[in-house]
mmCIF file of C-alpha atoms and ligand atoms in Angstrom:
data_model
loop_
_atom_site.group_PDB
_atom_site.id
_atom_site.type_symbol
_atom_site.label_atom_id
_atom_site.label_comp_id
_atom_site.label_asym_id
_atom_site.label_seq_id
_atom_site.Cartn_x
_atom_site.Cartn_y
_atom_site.Cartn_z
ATOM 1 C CA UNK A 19 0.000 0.000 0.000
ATOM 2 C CA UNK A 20 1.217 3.415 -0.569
ATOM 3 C CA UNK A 21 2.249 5.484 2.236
ATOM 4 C CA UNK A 22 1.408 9.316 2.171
ATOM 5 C CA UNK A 23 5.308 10.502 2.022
ATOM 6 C CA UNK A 24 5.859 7.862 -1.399
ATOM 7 C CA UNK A 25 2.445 9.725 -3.302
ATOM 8 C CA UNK A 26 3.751 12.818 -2.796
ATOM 9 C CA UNK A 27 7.211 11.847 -4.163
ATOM 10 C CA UNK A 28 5.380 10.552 -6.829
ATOM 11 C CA UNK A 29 2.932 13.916 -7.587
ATOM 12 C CA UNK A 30 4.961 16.598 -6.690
ATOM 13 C CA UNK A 31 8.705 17.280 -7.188
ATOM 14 C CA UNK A 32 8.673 20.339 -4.489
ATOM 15 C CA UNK A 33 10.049 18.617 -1.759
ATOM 16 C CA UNK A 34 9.884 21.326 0.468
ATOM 17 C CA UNK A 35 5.622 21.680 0.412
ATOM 18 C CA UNK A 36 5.751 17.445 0.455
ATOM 19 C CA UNK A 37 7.688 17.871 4.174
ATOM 20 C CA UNK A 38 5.411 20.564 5.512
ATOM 21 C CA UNK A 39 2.153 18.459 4.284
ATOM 22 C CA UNK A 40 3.974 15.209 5.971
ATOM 23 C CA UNK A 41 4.911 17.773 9.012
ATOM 24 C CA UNK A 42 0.976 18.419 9.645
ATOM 25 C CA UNK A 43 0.100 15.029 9.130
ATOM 26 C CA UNK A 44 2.319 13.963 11.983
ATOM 27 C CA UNK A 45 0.610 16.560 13.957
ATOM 28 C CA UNK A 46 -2.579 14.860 13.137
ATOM 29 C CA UNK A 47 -1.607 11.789 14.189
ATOM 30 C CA UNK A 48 -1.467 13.368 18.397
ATOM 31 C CA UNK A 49 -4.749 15.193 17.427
ATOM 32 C CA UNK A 50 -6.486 11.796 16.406
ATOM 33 C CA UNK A 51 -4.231 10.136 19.987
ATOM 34 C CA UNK A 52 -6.303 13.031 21.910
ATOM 35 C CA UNK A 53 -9.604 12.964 20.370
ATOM 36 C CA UNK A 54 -9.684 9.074 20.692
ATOM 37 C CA UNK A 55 -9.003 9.899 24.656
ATOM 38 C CA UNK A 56 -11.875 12.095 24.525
ATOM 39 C CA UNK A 57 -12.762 13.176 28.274
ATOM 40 C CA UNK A 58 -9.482 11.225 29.421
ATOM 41 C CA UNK A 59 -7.143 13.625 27.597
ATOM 42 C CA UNK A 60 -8.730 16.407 29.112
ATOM 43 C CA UNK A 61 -9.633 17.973 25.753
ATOM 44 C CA UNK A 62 -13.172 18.883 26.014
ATOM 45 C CA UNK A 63 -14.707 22.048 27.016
ATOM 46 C CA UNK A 64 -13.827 25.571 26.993
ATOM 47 C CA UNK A 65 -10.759 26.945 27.042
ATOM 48 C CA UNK A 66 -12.257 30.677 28.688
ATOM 49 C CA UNK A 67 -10.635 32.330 25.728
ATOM 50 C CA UNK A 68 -11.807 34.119 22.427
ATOM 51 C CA UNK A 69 -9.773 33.932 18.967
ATOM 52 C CA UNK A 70 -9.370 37.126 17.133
ATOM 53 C CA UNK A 71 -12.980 36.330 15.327
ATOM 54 C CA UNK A 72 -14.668 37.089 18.655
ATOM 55 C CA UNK A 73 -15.405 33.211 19.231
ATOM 56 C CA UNK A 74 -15.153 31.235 22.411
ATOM 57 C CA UNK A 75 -11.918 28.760 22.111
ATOM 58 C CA UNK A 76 -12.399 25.332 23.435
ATOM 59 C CA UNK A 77 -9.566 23.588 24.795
ATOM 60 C CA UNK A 78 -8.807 21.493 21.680
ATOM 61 C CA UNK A 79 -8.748 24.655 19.105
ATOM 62 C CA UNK A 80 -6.050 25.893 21.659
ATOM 63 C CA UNK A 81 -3.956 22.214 21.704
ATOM 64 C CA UNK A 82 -4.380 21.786 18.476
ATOM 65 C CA UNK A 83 -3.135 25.665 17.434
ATOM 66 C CA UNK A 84 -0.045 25.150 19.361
ATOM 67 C CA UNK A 85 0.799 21.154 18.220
ATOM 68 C CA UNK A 86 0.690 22.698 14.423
ATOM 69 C CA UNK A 87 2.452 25.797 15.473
ATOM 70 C CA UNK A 88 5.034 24.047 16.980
ATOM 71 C CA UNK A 89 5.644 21.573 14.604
ATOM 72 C CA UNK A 90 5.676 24.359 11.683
ATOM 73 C CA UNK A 91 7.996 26.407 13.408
ATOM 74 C CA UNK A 92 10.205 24.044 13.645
ATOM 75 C CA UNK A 93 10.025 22.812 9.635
ATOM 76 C CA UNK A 94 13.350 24.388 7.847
ATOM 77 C CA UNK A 95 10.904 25.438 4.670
ATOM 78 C CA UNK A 96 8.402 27.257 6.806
ATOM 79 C CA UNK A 97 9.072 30.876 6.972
ATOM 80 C CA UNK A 98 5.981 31.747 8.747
ATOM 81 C CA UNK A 99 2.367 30.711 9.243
ATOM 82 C CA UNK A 100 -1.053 31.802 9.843
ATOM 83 C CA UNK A 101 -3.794 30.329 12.182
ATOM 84 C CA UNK A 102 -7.740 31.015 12.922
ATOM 85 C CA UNK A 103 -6.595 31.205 16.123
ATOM 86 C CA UNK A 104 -3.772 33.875 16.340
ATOM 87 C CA UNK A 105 -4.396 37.474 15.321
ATOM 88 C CA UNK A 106 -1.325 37.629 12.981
ATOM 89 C CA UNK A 107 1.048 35.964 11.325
ATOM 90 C CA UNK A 108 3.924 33.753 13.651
ATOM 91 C CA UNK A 109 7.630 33.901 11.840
ATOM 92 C CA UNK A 110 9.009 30.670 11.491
ATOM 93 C CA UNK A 111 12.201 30.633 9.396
ATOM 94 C CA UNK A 112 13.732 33.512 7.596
ATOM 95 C CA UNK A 113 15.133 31.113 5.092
ATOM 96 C CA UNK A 114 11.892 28.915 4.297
ATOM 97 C CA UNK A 115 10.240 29.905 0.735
ATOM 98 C CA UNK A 116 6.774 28.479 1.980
ATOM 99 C CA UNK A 117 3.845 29.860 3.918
ATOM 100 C CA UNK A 118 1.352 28.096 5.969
ATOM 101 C CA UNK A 119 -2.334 28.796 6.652
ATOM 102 C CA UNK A 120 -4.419 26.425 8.745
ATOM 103 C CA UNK A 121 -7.750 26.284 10.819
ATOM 104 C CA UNK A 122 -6.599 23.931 13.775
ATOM 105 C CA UNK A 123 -9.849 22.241 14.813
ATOM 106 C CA UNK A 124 -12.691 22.818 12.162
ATOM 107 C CA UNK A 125 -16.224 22.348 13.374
ATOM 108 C CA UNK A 126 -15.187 22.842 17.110
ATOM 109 C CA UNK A 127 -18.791 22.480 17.979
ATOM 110 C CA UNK A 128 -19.158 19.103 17.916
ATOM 111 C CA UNK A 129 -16.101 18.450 19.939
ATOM 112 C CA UNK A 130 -18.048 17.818 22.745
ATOM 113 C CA UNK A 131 -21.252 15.917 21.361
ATOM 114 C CA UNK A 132 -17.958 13.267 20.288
ATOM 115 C CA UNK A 133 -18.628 14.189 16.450
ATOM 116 C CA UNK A 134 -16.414 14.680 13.511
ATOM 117 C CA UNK A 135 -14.042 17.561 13.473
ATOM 118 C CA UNK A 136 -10.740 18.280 11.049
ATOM 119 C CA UNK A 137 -8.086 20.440 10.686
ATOM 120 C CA UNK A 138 -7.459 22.021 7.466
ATOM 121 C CA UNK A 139 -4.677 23.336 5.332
ATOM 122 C CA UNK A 140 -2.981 25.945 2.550
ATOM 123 C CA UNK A 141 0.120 26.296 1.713
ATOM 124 C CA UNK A 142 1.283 29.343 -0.285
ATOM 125 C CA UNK A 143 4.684 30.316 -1.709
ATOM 126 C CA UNK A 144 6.818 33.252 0.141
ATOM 127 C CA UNK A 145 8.165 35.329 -2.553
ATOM 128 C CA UNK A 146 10.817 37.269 0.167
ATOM 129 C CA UNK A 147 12.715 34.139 1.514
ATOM 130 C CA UNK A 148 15.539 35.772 3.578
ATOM 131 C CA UNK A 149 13.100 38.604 4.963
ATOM 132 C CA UNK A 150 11.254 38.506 8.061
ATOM 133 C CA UNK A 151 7.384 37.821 7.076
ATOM 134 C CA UNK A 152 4.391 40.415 7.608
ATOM 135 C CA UNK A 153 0.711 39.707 7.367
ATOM 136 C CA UNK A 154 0.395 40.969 3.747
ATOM 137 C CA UNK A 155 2.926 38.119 2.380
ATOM 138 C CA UNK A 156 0.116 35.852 2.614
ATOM 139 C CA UNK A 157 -2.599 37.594 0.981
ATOM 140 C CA UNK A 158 -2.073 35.838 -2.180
ATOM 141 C CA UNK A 159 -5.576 34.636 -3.937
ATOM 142 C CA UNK A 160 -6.338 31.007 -4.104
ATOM 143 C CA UNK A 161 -5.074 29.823 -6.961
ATOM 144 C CA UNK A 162 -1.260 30.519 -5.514
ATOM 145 C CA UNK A 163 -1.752 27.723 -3.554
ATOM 146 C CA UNK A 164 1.091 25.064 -3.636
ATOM 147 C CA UNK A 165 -0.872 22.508 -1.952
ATOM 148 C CA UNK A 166 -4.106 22.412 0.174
ATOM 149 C CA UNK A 167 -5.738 19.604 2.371
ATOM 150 C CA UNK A 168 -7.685 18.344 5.210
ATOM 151 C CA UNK A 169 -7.476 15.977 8.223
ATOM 152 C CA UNK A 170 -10.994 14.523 9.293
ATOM 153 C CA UNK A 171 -11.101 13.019 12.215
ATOM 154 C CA UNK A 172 -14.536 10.924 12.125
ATOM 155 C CA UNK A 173 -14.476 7.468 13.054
ATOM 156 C CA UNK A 174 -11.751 6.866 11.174
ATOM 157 C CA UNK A 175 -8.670 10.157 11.078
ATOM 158 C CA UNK A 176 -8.695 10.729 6.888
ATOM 159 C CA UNK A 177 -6.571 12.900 4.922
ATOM 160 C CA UNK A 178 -7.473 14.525 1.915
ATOM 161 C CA UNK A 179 -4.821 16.404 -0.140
ATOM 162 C CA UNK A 180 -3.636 17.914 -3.669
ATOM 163 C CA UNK A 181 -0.474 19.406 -4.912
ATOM 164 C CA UNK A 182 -2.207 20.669 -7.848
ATOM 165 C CA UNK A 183 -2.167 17.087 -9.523
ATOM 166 C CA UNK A 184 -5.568 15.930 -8.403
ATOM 167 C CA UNK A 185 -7.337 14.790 -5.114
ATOM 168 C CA UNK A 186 -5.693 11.653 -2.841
ATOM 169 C CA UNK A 187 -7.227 10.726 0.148
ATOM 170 C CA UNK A 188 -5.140 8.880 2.585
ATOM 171 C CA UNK A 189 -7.010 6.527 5.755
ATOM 172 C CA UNK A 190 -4.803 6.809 9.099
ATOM 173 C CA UNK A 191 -3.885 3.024 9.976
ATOM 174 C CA UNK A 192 -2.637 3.188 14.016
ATOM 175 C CA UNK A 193 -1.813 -0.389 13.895
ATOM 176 C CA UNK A 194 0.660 0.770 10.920
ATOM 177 C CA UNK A 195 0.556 4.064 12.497
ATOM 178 C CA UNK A 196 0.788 5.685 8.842
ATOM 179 C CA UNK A 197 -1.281 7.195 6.274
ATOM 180 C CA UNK A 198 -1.894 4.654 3.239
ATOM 181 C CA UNK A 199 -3.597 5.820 0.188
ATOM 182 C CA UNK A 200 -7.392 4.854 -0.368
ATOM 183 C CA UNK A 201 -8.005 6.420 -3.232
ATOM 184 C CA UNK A 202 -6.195 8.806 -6.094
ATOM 185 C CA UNK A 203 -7.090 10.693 -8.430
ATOM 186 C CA UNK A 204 -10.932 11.783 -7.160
ATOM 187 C CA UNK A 205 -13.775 12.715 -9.155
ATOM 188 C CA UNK A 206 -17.053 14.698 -7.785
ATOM 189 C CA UNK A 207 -20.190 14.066 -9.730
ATOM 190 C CA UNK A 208 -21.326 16.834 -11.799
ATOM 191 C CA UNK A 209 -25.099 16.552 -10.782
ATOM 192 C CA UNK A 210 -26.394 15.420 -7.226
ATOM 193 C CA UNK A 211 -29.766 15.182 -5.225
ATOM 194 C CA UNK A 212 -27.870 16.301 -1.944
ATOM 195 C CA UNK A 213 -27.422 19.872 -0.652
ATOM 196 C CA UNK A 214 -26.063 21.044 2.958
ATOM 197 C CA UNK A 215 -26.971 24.484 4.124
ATOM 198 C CA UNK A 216 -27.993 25.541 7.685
ATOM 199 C CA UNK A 217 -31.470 25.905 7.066
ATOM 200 C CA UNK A 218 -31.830 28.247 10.199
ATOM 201 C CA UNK A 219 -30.481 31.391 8.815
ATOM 202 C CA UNK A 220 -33.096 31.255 5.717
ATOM 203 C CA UNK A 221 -34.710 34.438 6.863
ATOM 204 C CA UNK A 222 -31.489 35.902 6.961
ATOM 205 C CA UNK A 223 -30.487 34.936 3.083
ATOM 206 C CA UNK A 224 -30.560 36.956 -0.031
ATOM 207 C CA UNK A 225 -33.460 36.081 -2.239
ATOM 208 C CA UNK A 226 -31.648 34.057 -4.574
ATOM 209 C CA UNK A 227 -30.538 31.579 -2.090
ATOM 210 C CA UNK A 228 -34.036 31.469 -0.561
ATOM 211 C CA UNK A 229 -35.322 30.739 -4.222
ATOM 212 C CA UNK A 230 -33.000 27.698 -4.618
ATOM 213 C CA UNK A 231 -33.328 26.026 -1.135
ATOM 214 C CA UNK A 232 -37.490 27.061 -1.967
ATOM 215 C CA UNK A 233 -37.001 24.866 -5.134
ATOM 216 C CA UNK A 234 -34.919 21.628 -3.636
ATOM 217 C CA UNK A 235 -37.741 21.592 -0.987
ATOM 218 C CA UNK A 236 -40.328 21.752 -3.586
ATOM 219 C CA UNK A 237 -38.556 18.431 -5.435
ATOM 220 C CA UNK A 238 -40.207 16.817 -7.227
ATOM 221 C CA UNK A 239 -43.384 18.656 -7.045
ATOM 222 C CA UNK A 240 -41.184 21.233 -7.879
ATOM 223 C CA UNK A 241 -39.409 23.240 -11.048
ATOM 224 C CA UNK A 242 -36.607 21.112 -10.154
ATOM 225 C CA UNK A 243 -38.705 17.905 -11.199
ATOM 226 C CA UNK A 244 -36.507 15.926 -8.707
ATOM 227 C CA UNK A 245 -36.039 15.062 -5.189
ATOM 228 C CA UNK A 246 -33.312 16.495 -2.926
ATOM 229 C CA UNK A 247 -31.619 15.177 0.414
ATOM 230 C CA UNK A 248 -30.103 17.836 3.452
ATOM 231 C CA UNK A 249 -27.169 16.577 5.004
ATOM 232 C CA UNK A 250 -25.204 19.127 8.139
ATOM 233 C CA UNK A 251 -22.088 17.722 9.863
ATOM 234 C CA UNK A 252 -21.749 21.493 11.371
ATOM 235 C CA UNK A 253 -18.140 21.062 10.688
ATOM 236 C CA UNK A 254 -17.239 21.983 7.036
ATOM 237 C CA UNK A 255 -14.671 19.169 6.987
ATOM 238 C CA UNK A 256 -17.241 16.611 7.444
ATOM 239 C CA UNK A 257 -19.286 18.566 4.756
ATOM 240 C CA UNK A 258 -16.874 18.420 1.913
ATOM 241 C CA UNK A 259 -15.342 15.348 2.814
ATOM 242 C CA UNK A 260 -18.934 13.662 2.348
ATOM 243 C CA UNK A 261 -18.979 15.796 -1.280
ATOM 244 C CA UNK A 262 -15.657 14.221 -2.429
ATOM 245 C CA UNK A 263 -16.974 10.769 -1.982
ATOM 246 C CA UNK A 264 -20.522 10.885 -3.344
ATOM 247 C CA UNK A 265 -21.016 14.648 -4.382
ATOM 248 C CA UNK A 266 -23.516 17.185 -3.386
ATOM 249 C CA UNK A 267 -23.309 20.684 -2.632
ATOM 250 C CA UNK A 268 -22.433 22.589 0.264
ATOM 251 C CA UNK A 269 -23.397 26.358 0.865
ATOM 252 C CA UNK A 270 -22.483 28.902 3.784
ATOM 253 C CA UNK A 271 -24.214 31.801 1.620
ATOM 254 C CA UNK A 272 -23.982 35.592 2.431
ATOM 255 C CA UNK A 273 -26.554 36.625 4.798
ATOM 256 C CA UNK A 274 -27.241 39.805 6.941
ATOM 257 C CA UNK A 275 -27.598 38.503 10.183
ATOM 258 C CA UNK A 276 -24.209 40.438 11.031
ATOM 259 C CA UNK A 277 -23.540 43.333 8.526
ATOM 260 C CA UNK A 278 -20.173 43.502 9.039
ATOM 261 C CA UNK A 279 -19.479 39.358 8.009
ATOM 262 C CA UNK A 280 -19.653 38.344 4.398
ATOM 263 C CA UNK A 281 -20.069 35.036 5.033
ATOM 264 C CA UNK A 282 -19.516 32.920 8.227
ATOM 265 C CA UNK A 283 -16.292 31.010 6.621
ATOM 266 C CA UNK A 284 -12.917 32.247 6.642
ATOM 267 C CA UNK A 285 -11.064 32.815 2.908
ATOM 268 C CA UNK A 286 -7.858 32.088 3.598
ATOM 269 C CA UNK A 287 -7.732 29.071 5.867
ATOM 270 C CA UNK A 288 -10.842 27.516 5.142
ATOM 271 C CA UNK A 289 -13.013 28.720 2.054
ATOM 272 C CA UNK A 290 -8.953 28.540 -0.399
ATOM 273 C CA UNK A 291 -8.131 25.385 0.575
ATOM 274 C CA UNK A 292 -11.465 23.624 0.255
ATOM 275 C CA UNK A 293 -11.975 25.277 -3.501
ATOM 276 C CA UNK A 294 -8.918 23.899 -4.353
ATOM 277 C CA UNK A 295 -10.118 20.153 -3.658
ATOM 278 C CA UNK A 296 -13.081 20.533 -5.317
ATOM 279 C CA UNK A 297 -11.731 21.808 -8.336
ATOM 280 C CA UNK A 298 -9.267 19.345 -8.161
ATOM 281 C CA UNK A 299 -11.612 16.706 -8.062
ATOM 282 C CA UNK A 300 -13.630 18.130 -10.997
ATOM 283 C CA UNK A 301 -16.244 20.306 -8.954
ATOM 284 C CA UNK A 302 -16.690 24.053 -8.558
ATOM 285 C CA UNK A 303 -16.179 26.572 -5.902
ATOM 286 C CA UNK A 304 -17.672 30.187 -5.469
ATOM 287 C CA UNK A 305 -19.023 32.664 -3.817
ATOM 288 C CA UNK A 306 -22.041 32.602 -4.994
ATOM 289 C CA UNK A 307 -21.157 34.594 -8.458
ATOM 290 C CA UNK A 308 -16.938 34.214 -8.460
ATOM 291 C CA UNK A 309 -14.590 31.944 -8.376
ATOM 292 C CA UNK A 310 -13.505 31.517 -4.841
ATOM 293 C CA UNK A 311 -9.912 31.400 -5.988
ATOM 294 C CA UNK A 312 -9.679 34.314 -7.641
ATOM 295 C CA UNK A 313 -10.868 36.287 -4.847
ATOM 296 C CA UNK A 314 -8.034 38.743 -3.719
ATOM 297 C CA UNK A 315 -7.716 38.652 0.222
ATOM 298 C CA UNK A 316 -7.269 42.032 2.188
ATOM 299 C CA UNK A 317 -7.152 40.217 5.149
ATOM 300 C CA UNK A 318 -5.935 36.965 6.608
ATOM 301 C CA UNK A 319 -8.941 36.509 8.457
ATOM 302 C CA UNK A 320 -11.564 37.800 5.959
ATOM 303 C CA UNK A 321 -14.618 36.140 5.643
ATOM 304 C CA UNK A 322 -16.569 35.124 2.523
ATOM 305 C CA UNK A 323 -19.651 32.986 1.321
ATOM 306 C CA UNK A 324 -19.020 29.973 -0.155
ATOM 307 C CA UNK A 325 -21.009 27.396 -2.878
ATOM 308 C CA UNK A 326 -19.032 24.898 -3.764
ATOM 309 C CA UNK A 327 -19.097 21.031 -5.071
ATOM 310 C CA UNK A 328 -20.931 19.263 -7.557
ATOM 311 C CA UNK A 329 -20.509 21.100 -11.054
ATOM 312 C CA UNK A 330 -23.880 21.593 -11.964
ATOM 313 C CA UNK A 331 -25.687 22.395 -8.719
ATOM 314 C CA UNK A 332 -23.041 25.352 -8.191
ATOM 315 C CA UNK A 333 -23.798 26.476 -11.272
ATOM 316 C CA UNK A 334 -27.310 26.290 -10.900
ATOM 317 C CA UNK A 335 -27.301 28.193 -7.989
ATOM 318 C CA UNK A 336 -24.625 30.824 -8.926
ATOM 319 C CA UNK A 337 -27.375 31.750 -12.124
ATOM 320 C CA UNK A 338 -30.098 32.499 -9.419
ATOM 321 C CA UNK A 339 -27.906 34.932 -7.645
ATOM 322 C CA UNK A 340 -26.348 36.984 -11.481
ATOM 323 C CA UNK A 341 -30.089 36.408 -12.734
ATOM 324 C CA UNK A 342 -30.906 38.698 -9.477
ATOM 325 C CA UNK A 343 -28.317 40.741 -9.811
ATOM 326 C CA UNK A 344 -29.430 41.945 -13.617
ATOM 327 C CA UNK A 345 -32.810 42.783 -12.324
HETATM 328 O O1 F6P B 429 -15.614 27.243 10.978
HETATM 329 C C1 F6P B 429 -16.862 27.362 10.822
HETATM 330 C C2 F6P B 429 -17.767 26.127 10.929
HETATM 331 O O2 F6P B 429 -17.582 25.385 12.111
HETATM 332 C C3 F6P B 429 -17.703 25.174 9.723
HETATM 333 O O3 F6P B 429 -16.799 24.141 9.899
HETATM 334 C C4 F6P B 429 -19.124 24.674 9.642
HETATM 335 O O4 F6P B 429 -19.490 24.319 8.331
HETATM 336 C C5 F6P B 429 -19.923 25.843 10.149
HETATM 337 O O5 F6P B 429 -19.056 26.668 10.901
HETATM 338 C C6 F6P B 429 -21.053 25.422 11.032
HETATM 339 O O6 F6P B 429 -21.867 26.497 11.191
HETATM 340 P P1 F6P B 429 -23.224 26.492 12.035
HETATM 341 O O7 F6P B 429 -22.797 26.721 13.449
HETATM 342 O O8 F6P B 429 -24.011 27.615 11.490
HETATM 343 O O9 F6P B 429 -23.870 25.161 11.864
#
């Protein structure tokens, strides 16, 4: 079976991103140790803190901030990296050409309920190798990314990554204690009956988005002439990980509940890195009417809304919102 460090050999000849994805996967392996421990590790529950996005911390978003951060630190092609949880960027070293953005502990919600929750990854070039790093070296759009992936840890700790050559996904083994390859070069459906969207916030959406979850209700009954399936893991790792093995589409769409978010996801570190596996695997990924990598960041934490998966349905639903918008 292939191990994770031999596929990347294999897809990518820049040896330095290959280390840094290996680097977090280690890291992953003591997240899936803790998370496995549960209540015996000590992990659950609230740390008493907030992040710079104004949101209570749990424990594990802090453990999990500070096992990457060490670990990337440490890495010789790292010259600095960026976290959900710290308000700016952490110099790593002056001589690594790479930059590293990650969201520790997606979906920290269902820590506690003992649910599926991930940690997720982007790796960007640094252009100033030698120089100390500011906040503005990483605002690079999406489509600078090196390499971008995920860690689920479900019942079983999965990897998902791409170097720009397609979409592996890798299963942790802990007997083996490795990551082997399950399955290469992944495809997304182009059409799907499956949709996840927090339903809650509908009064809250633009009328385009209200249209379209309006019509998937309506199935078959409906102008859609078919019917649909909701599916919410509250942890968009769980989401899009779902999407890459049977398809679907998963939306956190702009709404107005607060006027000054976009969207409830974060570009950089979340919305990037997920567009790029989708694409990679044949899907699409916007915000609703643009590509989400080709958005230009002004801000390592900015927030934006996000449609993405199966080809068709993202489509679909990006037409609704630029048939609005010529009204
Ligand atoms: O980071 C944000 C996040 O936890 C995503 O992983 C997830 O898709 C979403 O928020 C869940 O949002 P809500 O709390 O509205 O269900």
């Amino acid at each position: 079976m292939t191990i994770l460090a031999d596929y990347l050999k294999q897809y990518s000849s820049n040896t330095a991103v290959n280390d840094v994805i290996c680097t977090i996967a280690e890291v992953g392996k003591t997240i899936n140790k803790l998370l496995q421990r549960g209540a015996f590790a000590d992990i659950l529950g609230e740390a008493g803190n907030q992040n710079v996005q104004g949101e209570d911390q749990k424990k594990l978003d802090v453990i999990a901030n500070n096992l990457l951060l060490d670990a990337l630190t440490q890495c010789t092609h790292c010259a600095g990296v960026a976290s959900e949880e710290l308000d700016d960027a952490t110099p790593a070293n002056q001589s690594g050409n790479l930059l590293v953005l990650f969201d520790p502990l997606d979906g920290s919600s269902n820590i506690d309920i003992n649910m599926a929750v991930g940690t997720i990854f982007s790796i960007l070039p640094y252009q100033r190798s030698g120089s100390p790093i500011t906040n503005t070296d990483f605002l690079q759009n999406g489509e600078k990314q090196l390499a971008a992936g995920y860690l689920v840890y479900g019942p079983a700790t999965m990897m998902a990554v791409t170097t720009g050559n397609g979409v592996a996904m890798f299963g942790y083994d802990p007997d083996k204690d490795a990551y082997l390859l399950i399955k290469d070069h992944v495809q997304i459906d182009a059409d799907t009956k499956e949709y996840a969207i927090n339903g809650s916030n509908y009064r809250h959406w633009q009328q385009p988005m209200q249209q379209y979850i309006d019509e998937v209700i309506a199935g078959k009954s409906g102008t859609r002439g078919k019917d649909f399936n909701t599916r919410w893991v509250a942890a968009m790792v769980g989401d899009v990980h779902r999407i890459l093995c049977r398809g679907g589409v998963f939306m956190y769409p702009f709404d107005n509940k607060d006027p000054k978010k976009a969207g409830k996801l974060r570009l950089m570190y979340e919305a990037n890195p997920m567009a790029l596996l989708i694409e990679q695997a044949g899907g699409a990924a916007t915000d609703a009417t643009h590509r989400i990598l080709t958005i230009e960041p002004n801000d390592i934490h900015q927030r934006v809304p996000v449609v993405l998966g199966s080809k068709n349905e993202v489509a679909y639903v990006q037409q609704l919102h630029e048939s609005a918008l010529k009204i």
